[in-house]
Amino acid sequence: MLVFVVPHQFVTSICNQLKGKIRPECKAISLIKGIDVNEHGFRLITDMIHEALGVRTCVLSGANIASEVAEEKFCETTIGYRHRADGELFKDIFHTPSFRVNIVEDVIGVELCGALKNIVAIGGGLVDGLKLGDNTKAAIIRIGLYEMRKFSKMFYKDVKDETFFESCGVADLITTCAGGRNRKVAEAHVTTGKSFDQLEKEMLNGQKLQGTSTAQDMYNILSKKNLCHEFPMMTTIYRICYENLPPMKIVEDI
């Protein structure tokens, strides 16, 4: 069994090191949040692992802030599978009384939810920094969920609507917009005026800010396909992060 929990930029090099060293019946699961963008388009992390190593790969994602999981506070998570036996295997491994696992036959939907929610969390943090209140944050969450589903269904027709109501979908979106480093750094961007790069260095102790990099990846995908107008919130968040757009545009341009 292989469990991948690394920044997505390192997946290729790690897989190259593993080639020829694992058994053919090995199963893998990815806890990685992000997508791989290249000149040809983009790939999911589970596809990268499968293509590199030839192993069946599941994905785990959910409303799982690490510090709370470590304290064994109750939460749920979602495992996406292509073969039910694999989903059941990883459920048996990860499920505990305080860490409830649900499995769904939708690797792509679970994985895209895990990647895209970090962009929306940037929006949630901007709203907090601007002190716009709970109604505005609720609107950001709703619009964000809508754009996440729209993108997923646009590029992968088999993504299931039900997945967005699992822990990996709406629950993780709520949690990420209420806590977590993407929200925290975006709030600080508004209150201090500092760049996201500077705040990442000052606030995250070497961790990477996933929301900004994924927003850039998404913008690259959407702009190449002339789809930015179809995803106004994700596009606006990219421009706030990378083009010095005023934070108030998070509500004015969506």
PDB file of C-alpha atoms in Angstrom:
ATOM      1  CA  MET A   1       0.000   0.000   0.000  1.00  0.00           C
ATOM      2  CA  LEU A   2       1.217   3.495  -0.869  1.00  0.00           C
ATOM      3  CA  VAL A   3      -0.132   6.672   0.734  1.00  0.00           C
ATOM      4  CA  PHE A   4       0.819   9.897  -1.059  1.00  0.00           C
ATOM      5  CA  VAL A   5       0.808  13.019   1.147  1.00  0.00           C
ATOM      6  CA  VAL A   6       3.283  15.420  -0.475  1.00  0.00           C
ATOM      7  CA  PRO A   7       3.093  18.715  -2.396  1.00  0.00           C
ATOM      8  CA  HIS A   8       1.880  17.832  -5.881  1.00  0.00           C
ATOM      9  CA  GLN A   9       5.020  19.300  -7.454  1.00  0.00           C
ATOM     10  CA  PHE A  10       7.017  16.317  -6.129  1.00  0.00           C
ATOM     11  CA  VAL A  11       4.775  13.490  -7.352  1.00  0.00           C
ATOM     12  CA  THR A  12       6.662  12.849 -10.604  1.00  0.00           C
ATOM     13  CA  SER A  13      10.088  12.621  -8.959  1.00  0.00           C
ATOM     14  CA  ILE A  14       8.779  10.382  -6.173  1.00  0.00           C
ATOM     15  CA  CYS A  15       7.102   8.046  -8.652  1.00  0.00           C
ATOM     16  CA  ASN A  16      10.322   7.858 -10.661  1.00  0.00           C
ATOM     17  CA  GLN A  17      12.151   6.741  -7.521  1.00  0.00           C
ATOM     18  CA  LEU A  18       9.516   4.076  -6.832  1.00  0.00           C
ATOM     19  CA  LYS A  19       9.457   2.534 -10.314  1.00  0.00           C
ATOM     20  CA  GLY A  20      10.482  -1.115 -10.266  1.00  0.00           C
ATOM     21  CA  LYS A  21      10.413  -1.268  -6.455  1.00  0.00           C
ATOM     22  CA  ILE A  22       6.757  -2.034  -5.709  1.00  0.00           C
ATOM     23  CA  ARG A  23       4.680  -5.179  -6.051  1.00  0.00           C
ATOM     24  CA  PRO A  24       2.153  -5.323  -8.933  1.00  0.00           C
ATOM     25  CA  GLU A  25      -0.789  -5.885  -6.557  1.00  0.00           C
ATOM     26  CA  CYS A  26       0.061  -2.705  -4.612  1.00  0.00           C
ATOM     27  CA  LYS A  27      -2.763  -0.187  -4.119  1.00  0.00           C
ATOM     28  CA  ALA A  28      -2.278   3.572  -3.724  1.00  0.00           C
ATOM     29  CA  ILE A  29      -4.262   6.436  -2.244  1.00  0.00           C
ATOM     30  CA  SER A  30      -3.621  10.156  -2.672  1.00  0.00           C
ATOM     31  CA  LEU A  31      -4.290  12.797  -0.021  1.00  0.00           C
ATOM     32  CA  ILE A  32      -2.739  15.473  -2.247  1.00  0.00           C
ATOM     33  CA  LYS A  33      -4.613  18.695  -3.027  1.00  0.00           C
ATOM     34  CA  GLY A  34      -3.840  20.127  -6.444  1.00  0.00           C
ATOM     35  CA  ILE A  35      -3.659  19.415 -10.170  1.00  0.00           C
ATOM     36  CA  ASP A  36      -0.747  19.090 -12.570  1.00  0.00           C
ATOM     37  CA  VAL A  37      -0.825  21.718 -15.314  1.00  0.00           C
ATOM     38  CA  ASN A  38       1.386  21.462 -18.396  1.00  0.00           C
ATOM     39  CA  GLU A  39       1.483  22.759 -21.951  1.00  0.00           C
ATOM     40  CA  HIS A  40      -1.020  20.108 -23.049  1.00  0.00           C
ATOM     41  CA  GLY A  41      -3.629  20.871 -20.382  1.00  0.00           C
ATOM     42  CA  PHE A  42      -3.854  19.300 -16.941  1.00  0.00           C
ATOM     43  CA  ARG A  43      -3.799  15.925 -15.225  1.00  0.00           C
ATOM     44  CA  LEU A  44      -5.166  14.677 -11.934  1.00  0.00           C
ATOM     45  CA  ILE A  45      -2.667  13.472  -9.344  1.00  0.00           C
ATOM     46  CA  THR A  46      -4.275  10.021  -9.199  1.00  0.00           C
ATOM     47  CA  ASP A  47      -3.798   9.693 -12.972  1.00  0.00           C
ATOM     48  CA  MET A  48      -0.138  10.672 -12.646  1.00  0.00           C
ATOM     49  CA  ILE A  49       0.429   7.990 -10.012  1.00  0.00           C
ATOM     50  CA  HIS A  50      -1.442   5.346 -11.989  1.00  0.00           C
ATOM     51  CA  GLU A  51       0.354   6.153 -15.235  1.00  0.00           C
ATOM     52  CA  ALA A  52       3.790   6.213 -13.602  1.00  0.00           C
ATOM     53  CA  LEU A  53       3.477   3.116 -11.423  1.00  0.00           C
ATOM     54  CA  GLY A  54       0.649   1.093 -12.951  1.00  0.00           C
ATOM     55  CA  VAL A  55      -1.182   0.823  -9.616  1.00  0.00           C
ATOM     56  CA  ARG A  56      -4.870   1.409  -8.931  1.00  0.00           C
ATOM     57  CA  THR A  57      -5.218   4.700  -7.080  1.00  0.00           C
ATOM     58  CA  CYS A  58      -7.934   6.064  -4.794  1.00  0.00           C
ATOM     59  CA  VAL A  59      -8.211   9.562  -3.326  1.00  0.00           C
ATOM     60  CA  LEU A  60      -9.092  10.842   0.153  1.00  0.00           C
ATOM     61  CA  SER A  61     -10.388  14.353   0.807  1.00  0.00           C
ATOM     62  CA  GLY A  62     -12.725  15.976   3.288  1.00  0.00           C
ATOM     63  CA  ALA A  63     -13.379  18.558   5.986  1.00  0.00           C
ATOM     64  CA  ASN A  64     -10.256  17.499   7.881  1.00  0.00           C
ATOM     65  CA  ILE A  65      -8.257  20.322   9.471  1.00  0.00           C
ATOM     66  CA  ALA A  66      -5.154  18.463  10.593  1.00  0.00           C
ATOM     67  CA  SER A  67      -4.906  19.836  14.124  1.00  0.00           C
ATOM     68  CA  GLU A  68      -8.484  18.785  14.907  1.00  0.00           C
ATOM     69  CA  VAL A  69      -7.985  15.330  13.412  1.00  0.00           C
ATOM     70  CA  ALA A  70      -4.854  14.923  15.565  1.00  0.00           C
ATOM     71  CA  GLU A  71      -6.910  15.825  18.660  1.00  0.00           C
ATOM     72  CA  GLU A  72      -9.424  13.121  17.639  1.00  0.00           C
ATOM     73  CA  LYS A  73     -12.298  15.569  17.329  1.00  0.00           C
ATOM     74  CA  PHE A  74     -15.074  14.013  15.270  1.00  0.00           C
ATOM     75  CA  CYS A  75     -15.031  14.606  11.528  1.00  0.00           C
ATOM     76  CA  GLU A  76     -15.927  12.955   8.243  1.00  0.00           C
ATOM     77  CA  THR A  77     -13.908  12.302   5.118  1.00  0.00           C
ATOM     78  CA  THR A  78     -14.537  10.934   1.637  1.00  0.00           C
ATOM     79  CA  ILE A  79     -12.638   8.268  -0.284  1.00  0.00           C
ATOM     80  CA  GLY A  80     -13.162   8.148  -4.038  1.00  0.00           C
ATOM     81  CA  TYR A  81     -12.589   4.808  -5.745  1.00  0.00           C
ATOM     82  CA  ARG A  82     -12.816   3.180  -9.182  1.00  0.00           C
ATOM     83  CA  HIS A  83     -12.907  -0.383  -7.829  1.00  0.00           C
ATOM     84  CA  ARG A  84     -15.137  -0.874  -4.798  1.00  0.00           C
ATOM     85  CA  ALA A  85     -12.765  -3.391  -3.201  1.00  0.00           C
ATOM     86  CA  ASP A  86     -10.078  -0.693  -3.139  1.00  0.00           C
ATOM     87  CA  GLY A  87     -12.458   1.770  -1.508  1.00  0.00           C
ATOM     88  CA  GLU A  88     -13.430  -0.787   1.124  1.00  0.00           C
ATOM     89  CA  LEU A  89      -9.764  -1.590   1.783  1.00  0.00           C
ATOM     90  CA  PHE A  90      -8.828   2.016   2.465  1.00  0.00           C
ATOM     91  CA  LYS A  91     -12.004   2.618   4.485  1.00  0.00           C
ATOM     92  CA  ASP A  92     -10.995  -0.248   6.784  1.00  0.00           C
ATOM     93  CA  ILE A  93      -7.558   1.320   7.194  1.00  0.00           C
ATOM     94  CA  PHE A  94      -8.581   4.933   7.826  1.00  0.00           C
ATOM     95  CA  HIS A  95     -11.986   4.678   9.543  1.00  0.00           C
ATOM     96  CA  THR A  96     -12.078   5.285  13.302  1.00  0.00           C
ATOM     97  CA  PRO A  97     -14.847   6.346  15.728  1.00  0.00           C
ATOM     98  CA  SER A  98     -13.677   9.973  15.409  1.00  0.00           C
ATOM     99  CA  PHE A  99     -12.702   9.861  11.707  1.00  0.00           C
ATOM    100  CA  ARG A 100     -15.746   8.657   9.796  1.00  0.00           C
ATOM    101  CA  VAL A 101     -15.031   7.521   6.232  1.00  0.00           C
ATOM    102  CA  ASN A 102     -17.579   7.386   3.421  1.00  0.00           C
ATOM    103  CA  ILE A 103     -16.646   5.902   0.044  1.00  0.00           C
ATOM    104  CA  VAL A 104     -17.957   6.994  -3.360  1.00  0.00           C
ATOM    105  CA  GLU A 105     -17.349   5.735  -6.883  1.00  0.00           C
ATOM    106  CA  ASP A 106     -16.008   9.071  -8.109  1.00  0.00           C
ATOM    107  CA  VAL A 107     -12.241   9.540  -7.898  1.00  0.00           C
ATOM    108  CA  ILE A 108     -12.324  12.554 -10.203  1.00  0.00           C
ATOM    109  CA  GLY A 109     -15.048  14.425  -8.324  1.00  0.00           C
ATOM    110  CA  VAL A 110     -13.443  13.891  -4.932  1.00  0.00           C
ATOM    111  CA  GLU A 111     -10.035  14.935  -6.235  1.00  0.00           C
ATOM    112  CA  LEU A 112     -11.246  18.089  -7.955  1.00  0.00           C
ATOM    113  CA  CYS A 113     -13.181  19.153  -4.859  1.00  0.00           C
ATOM    114  CA  GLY A 114      -9.994  18.816  -2.816  1.00  0.00           C
ATOM    115  CA  ALA A 115      -8.020  20.957  -5.248  1.00  0.00           C
ATOM    116  CA  LEU A 116     -10.517  23.676  -6.109  1.00  0.00           C
ATOM    117  CA  LYS A 117     -11.808  24.420  -2.604  1.00  0.00           C
ATOM    118  CA  ASN A 118      -8.511  26.085  -1.713  1.00  0.00           C
ATOM    119  CA  ILE A 119      -9.183  28.793  -4.303  1.00  0.00           C
ATOM    120  CA  VAL A 120     -12.559  29.501  -2.720  1.00  0.00           C
ATOM    121  CA  ALA A 121     -10.893  29.663   0.711  1.00  0.00           C
ATOM    122  CA  ILE A 122      -8.849  32.603  -0.554  1.00  0.00           C
ATOM    123  CA  GLY A 123     -12.140  34.318  -1.311  1.00  0.00           C
ATOM    124  CA  GLY A 124     -13.413  33.527   2.177  1.00  0.00           C
ATOM    125  CA  GLY A 125     -10.297  35.060   3.728  1.00  0.00           C
ATOM    126  CA  LEU A 126     -10.622  38.203   1.617  1.00  0.00           C
ATOM    127  CA  VAL A 127     -14.194  38.605   2.846  1.00  0.00           C
ATOM    128  CA  ASP A 128     -13.015  38.252   6.448  1.00  0.00           C
ATOM    129  CA  GLY A 129     -10.283  40.818   5.944  1.00  0.00           C
ATOM    130  CA  LEU A 130     -12.760  43.241   4.413  1.00  0.00           C
ATOM    131  CA  LYS A 131     -15.163  42.572   7.338  1.00  0.00           C
ATOM    132  CA  LEU A 132     -18.057  42.013   4.945  1.00  0.00           C
ATOM    133  CA  GLY A 133     -19.847  39.591   7.247  1.00  0.00           C
ATOM    134  CA  ASP A 134     -21.444  36.167   7.228  1.00  0.00           C
ATOM    135  CA  ASN A 135     -23.958  36.793   4.449  1.00  0.00           C
ATOM    136  CA  THR A 136     -21.154  37.683   2.056  1.00  0.00           C
ATOM    137  CA  LYS A 137     -19.090  34.672   3.060  1.00  0.00           C
ATOM    138  CA  ALA A 138     -22.118  32.423   2.513  1.00  0.00           C
ATOM    139  CA  ALA A 139     -22.448  33.884  -0.986  1.00  0.00           C
ATOM    140  CA  ILE A 140     -18.758  33.204  -1.688  1.00  0.00           C
ATOM    141  CA  ILE A 141     -19.174  29.597  -0.546  1.00  0.00           C
ATOM    142  CA  ARG A 142     -22.273  29.105  -2.712  1.00  0.00           C
ATOM    143  CA  ILE A 143     -20.726  30.660  -5.813  1.00  0.00           C
ATOM    144  CA  GLY A 144     -17.527  28.749  -5.184  1.00  0.00           C
ATOM    145  CA  LEU A 145     -19.366  25.424  -4.968  1.00  0.00           C
ATOM    146  CA  TYR A 146     -21.231  26.283  -8.163  1.00  0.00           C
ATOM    147  CA  GLU A 147     -18.003  27.043 -10.054  1.00  0.00           C
ATOM    148  CA  MET A 148     -16.304  23.923  -8.656  1.00  0.00           C
ATOM    149  CA  ARG A 149     -19.157  21.750  -9.903  1.00  0.00           C
ATOM    150  CA  LYS A 150     -19.340  23.573 -13.238  1.00  0.00           C
ATOM    151  CA  PHE A 151     -15.612  23.113 -13.912  1.00  0.00           C
ATOM    152  CA  SER A 152     -15.675  19.463 -12.889  1.00  0.00           C
ATOM    153  CA  LYS A 153     -18.675  18.617 -15.081  1.00  0.00           C
ATOM    154  CA  MET A 154     -17.336  20.658 -17.997  1.00  0.00           C
ATOM    155  CA  PHE A 155     -14.091  18.669 -18.195  1.00  0.00           C
ATOM    156  CA  TYR A 156     -15.263  15.308 -16.798  1.00  0.00           C
ATOM    157  CA  LYS A 157     -18.808  14.340 -17.730  1.00  0.00           C
ATOM    158  CA  ASP A 158     -18.901  11.362 -15.336  1.00  0.00           C
ATOM    159  CA  VAL A 159     -18.421  13.421 -12.164  1.00  0.00           C
ATOM    160  CA  LYS A 160     -21.413  12.801  -9.894  1.00  0.00           C
ATOM    161  CA  ASP A 161     -23.537  15.600  -8.452  1.00  0.00           C
ATOM    162  CA  GLU A 162     -23.824  13.697  -5.159  1.00  0.00           C
ATOM    163  CA  THR A 163     -20.084  14.012  -4.584  1.00  0.00           C
ATOM    164  CA  PHE A 164     -20.438  17.741  -3.953  1.00  0.00           C
ATOM    165  CA  PHE A 165     -22.672  16.954  -0.946  1.00  0.00           C
ATOM    166  CA  GLU A 166     -20.083  14.657   0.621  1.00  0.00           C
ATOM    167  CA  SER A 167     -17.461  15.747   3.146  1.00  0.00           C
ATOM    168  CA  CYS A 168     -15.043  16.410   0.267  1.00  0.00           C
ATOM    169  CA  GLY A 169     -17.498  18.900  -1.240  1.00  0.00           C
ATOM    170  CA  VAL A 170     -19.686  21.355   0.647  1.00  0.00           C
ATOM    171  CA  ALA A 171     -18.411  20.328   4.106  1.00  0.00           C
ATOM    172  CA  ASP A 172     -14.748  20.848   3.216  1.00  0.00           C
ATOM    173  CA  LEU A 173     -15.620  24.119   1.527  1.00  0.00           C
ATOM    174  CA  ILE A 174     -17.291  25.420   4.696  1.00  0.00           C
ATOM    175  CA  THR A 175     -14.405  24.302   6.906  1.00  0.00           C
ATOM    176  CA  THR A 176     -11.728  25.704   4.603  1.00  0.00           C
ATOM    177  CA  CYS A 177     -13.486  29.069   4.386  1.00  0.00           C
ATOM    178  CA  ALA A 178     -13.772  29.205   8.184  1.00  0.00           C
ATOM    179  CA  GLY A 179     -10.243  28.088   9.100  1.00  0.00           C
ATOM    180  CA  GLY A 180      -7.010  26.896   7.568  1.00  0.00           C
ATOM    181  CA  ARG A 181      -3.982  28.644   6.142  1.00  0.00           C
ATOM    182  CA  ASN A 182      -5.480  29.785   2.817  1.00  0.00           C
ATOM    183  CA  ARG A 183      -8.222  31.737   4.577  1.00  0.00           C
ATOM    184  CA  LYS A 184      -5.807  33.102   7.196  1.00  0.00           C
ATOM    185  CA  VAL A 185      -3.239  34.377   4.706  1.00  0.00           C
ATOM    186  CA  ALA A 186      -5.903  35.942   2.459  1.00  0.00           C
ATOM    187  CA  GLU A 187      -7.330  37.812   5.440  1.00  0.00           C
ATOM    188  CA  ALA A 188      -3.829  39.068   6.279  1.00  0.00           C
ATOM    189  CA  HIS A 189      -3.371  40.219   2.675  1.00  0.00           C
ATOM    190  CA  VAL A 190      -6.281  42.600   3.171  1.00  0.00           C
ATOM    191  CA  THR A 191      -5.373  43.793   6.669  1.00  0.00           C
ATOM    192  CA  THR A 192      -1.628  44.272   6.071  1.00  0.00           C
ATOM    193  CA  GLY A 193      -1.420  45.033   2.349  1.00  0.00           C
ATOM    194  CA  LYS A 194       1.464  42.571   2.039  1.00  0.00           C
ATOM    195  CA  SER A 195       1.801  40.242  -0.955  1.00  0.00           C
ATOM    196  CA  PHE A 196       0.761  36.606  -0.743  1.00  0.00           C
ATOM    197  CA  ASP A 197       4.374  35.534  -1.316  1.00  0.00           C
ATOM    198  CA  GLN A 198       5.605  37.605   1.602  1.00  0.00           C
ATOM    199  CA  LEU A 199       2.822  36.409   3.900  1.00  0.00           C
ATOM    200  CA  GLU A 200       3.486  32.795   2.957  1.00  0.00           C
ATOM    201  CA  LYS A 201       7.076  33.167   4.152  1.00  0.00           C
ATOM    202  CA  GLU A 202       6.097  35.016   7.327  1.00  0.00           C
ATOM    203  CA  MET A 203       3.106  32.969   8.424  1.00  0.00           C
ATOM    204  CA  LEU A 204       3.403  29.374   7.242  1.00  0.00           C
ATOM    205  CA  ASN A 205       6.732  28.140   8.617  1.00  0.00           C
ATOM    206  CA  GLY A 206       7.791  26.613   5.324  1.00  0.00           C
ATOM    207  CA  GLN A 207       4.381  25.317   4.268  1.00  0.00           C
ATOM    208  CA  LYS A 208       3.072  26.252   0.832  1.00  0.00           C
ATOM    209  CA  LEU A 209      -0.071  28.232   0.109  1.00  0.00           C
ATOM    210  CA  GLN A 210      -2.127  25.932  -2.098  1.00  0.00           C
ATOM    211  CA  GLY A 211      -4.969  28.310  -2.911  1.00  0.00           C
ATOM    212  CA  THR A 212      -2.868  30.832  -4.822  1.00  0.00           C
ATOM    213  CA  SER A 213      -0.938  28.250  -6.853  1.00  0.00           C
ATOM    214  CA  THR A 214      -4.128  26.382  -7.739  1.00  0.00           C
ATOM    215  CA  ALA A 215      -5.780  29.679  -8.721  1.00  0.00           C
ATOM    216  CA  GLN A 216      -2.867  30.271 -11.099  1.00  0.00           C
ATOM    217  CA  ASP A 217      -3.195  26.747 -12.497  1.00  0.00           C
ATOM    218  CA  MET A 218      -6.919  27.243 -13.029  1.00  0.00           C
ATOM    219  CA  TYR A 219      -6.419  30.603 -14.709  1.00  0.00           C
ATOM    220  CA  ASN A 220      -3.900  29.059 -17.104  1.00  0.00           C
ATOM    221  CA  ILE A 221      -6.395  26.350 -18.031  1.00  0.00           C
ATOM    222  CA  LEU A 222      -9.351  28.713 -18.398  1.00  0.00           C
ATOM    223  CA  SER A 223      -7.514  31.442 -20.303  1.00  0.00           C
ATOM    224  CA  LYS A 224      -6.146  28.977 -22.873  1.00  0.00           C
ATOM    225  CA  LYS A 225      -9.696  27.806 -23.542  1.00  0.00           C
ATOM    226  CA  ASN A 226     -11.252  31.303 -23.414  1.00  0.00           C
ATOM    227  CA  LEU A 227     -13.394  30.299 -20.442  1.00  0.00           C
ATOM    228  CA  CYS A 228     -12.495  32.942 -17.854  1.00  0.00           C
ATOM    229  CA  HIS A 229     -15.869  34.652 -18.258  1.00  0.00           C
ATOM    230  CA  GLU A 230     -17.565  31.364 -17.307  1.00  0.00           C
ATOM    231  CA  PHE A 231     -15.793  31.333 -13.926  1.00  0.00           C
ATOM    232  CA  PRO A 232     -15.831  34.928 -12.656  1.00  0.00           C
ATOM    233  CA  MET A 233     -14.993  34.185  -9.021  1.00  0.00           C
ATOM    234  CA  MET A 234     -11.993  31.943  -9.689  1.00  0.00           C
ATOM    235  CA  THR A 235     -10.733  34.427 -12.264  1.00  0.00           C
ATOM    236  CA  THR A 236     -11.157  37.351  -9.862  1.00  0.00           C
ATOM    237  CA  ILE A 237      -9.303  35.522  -7.086  1.00  0.00           C
ATOM    238  CA  TYR A 238      -6.410  34.852  -9.468  1.00  0.00           C
ATOM    239  CA  ARG A 239      -6.249  38.534 -10.398  1.00  0.00           C
ATOM    240  CA  ILE A 240      -6.290  39.635  -6.756  1.00  0.00           C
ATOM    241  CA  CYS A 241      -3.452  37.212  -6.001  1.00  0.00           C
ATOM    242  CA  TYR A 242      -1.272  37.901  -9.047  1.00  0.00           C
ATOM    243  CA  GLU A 243      -2.364  41.144 -10.738  1.00  0.00           C
ATOM    244  CA  ASN A 244      -2.831  43.438  -7.717  1.00  0.00           C
ATOM    245  CA  LEU A 245      -6.582  43.695  -8.232  1.00  0.00           C
ATOM    246  CA  PRO A 246      -8.143  45.407  -5.167  1.00  0.00           C
ATOM    247  CA  PRO A 247      -9.578  42.847  -2.697  1.00  0.00           C
ATOM    248  CA  MET A 248     -13.037  44.462  -2.838  1.00  0.00           C
ATOM    249  CA  LYS A 249     -13.317  43.122  -6.380  1.00  0.00           C
ATOM    250  CA  ILE A 250     -14.089  39.754  -4.789  1.00  0.00           C
ATOM    251  CA  VAL A 251     -17.692  40.969  -4.526  1.00  0.00           C
ATOM    252  CA  GLU A 252     -17.761  43.589  -7.286  1.00  0.00           C
ATOM    253  CA  ASP A 253     -16.586  41.378 -10.163  1.00  0.00           C
ATOM    254  CA  ILE A 254     -18.419  38.127  -9.548  1.00  0.00           C
TER     255      ILE A 254
END
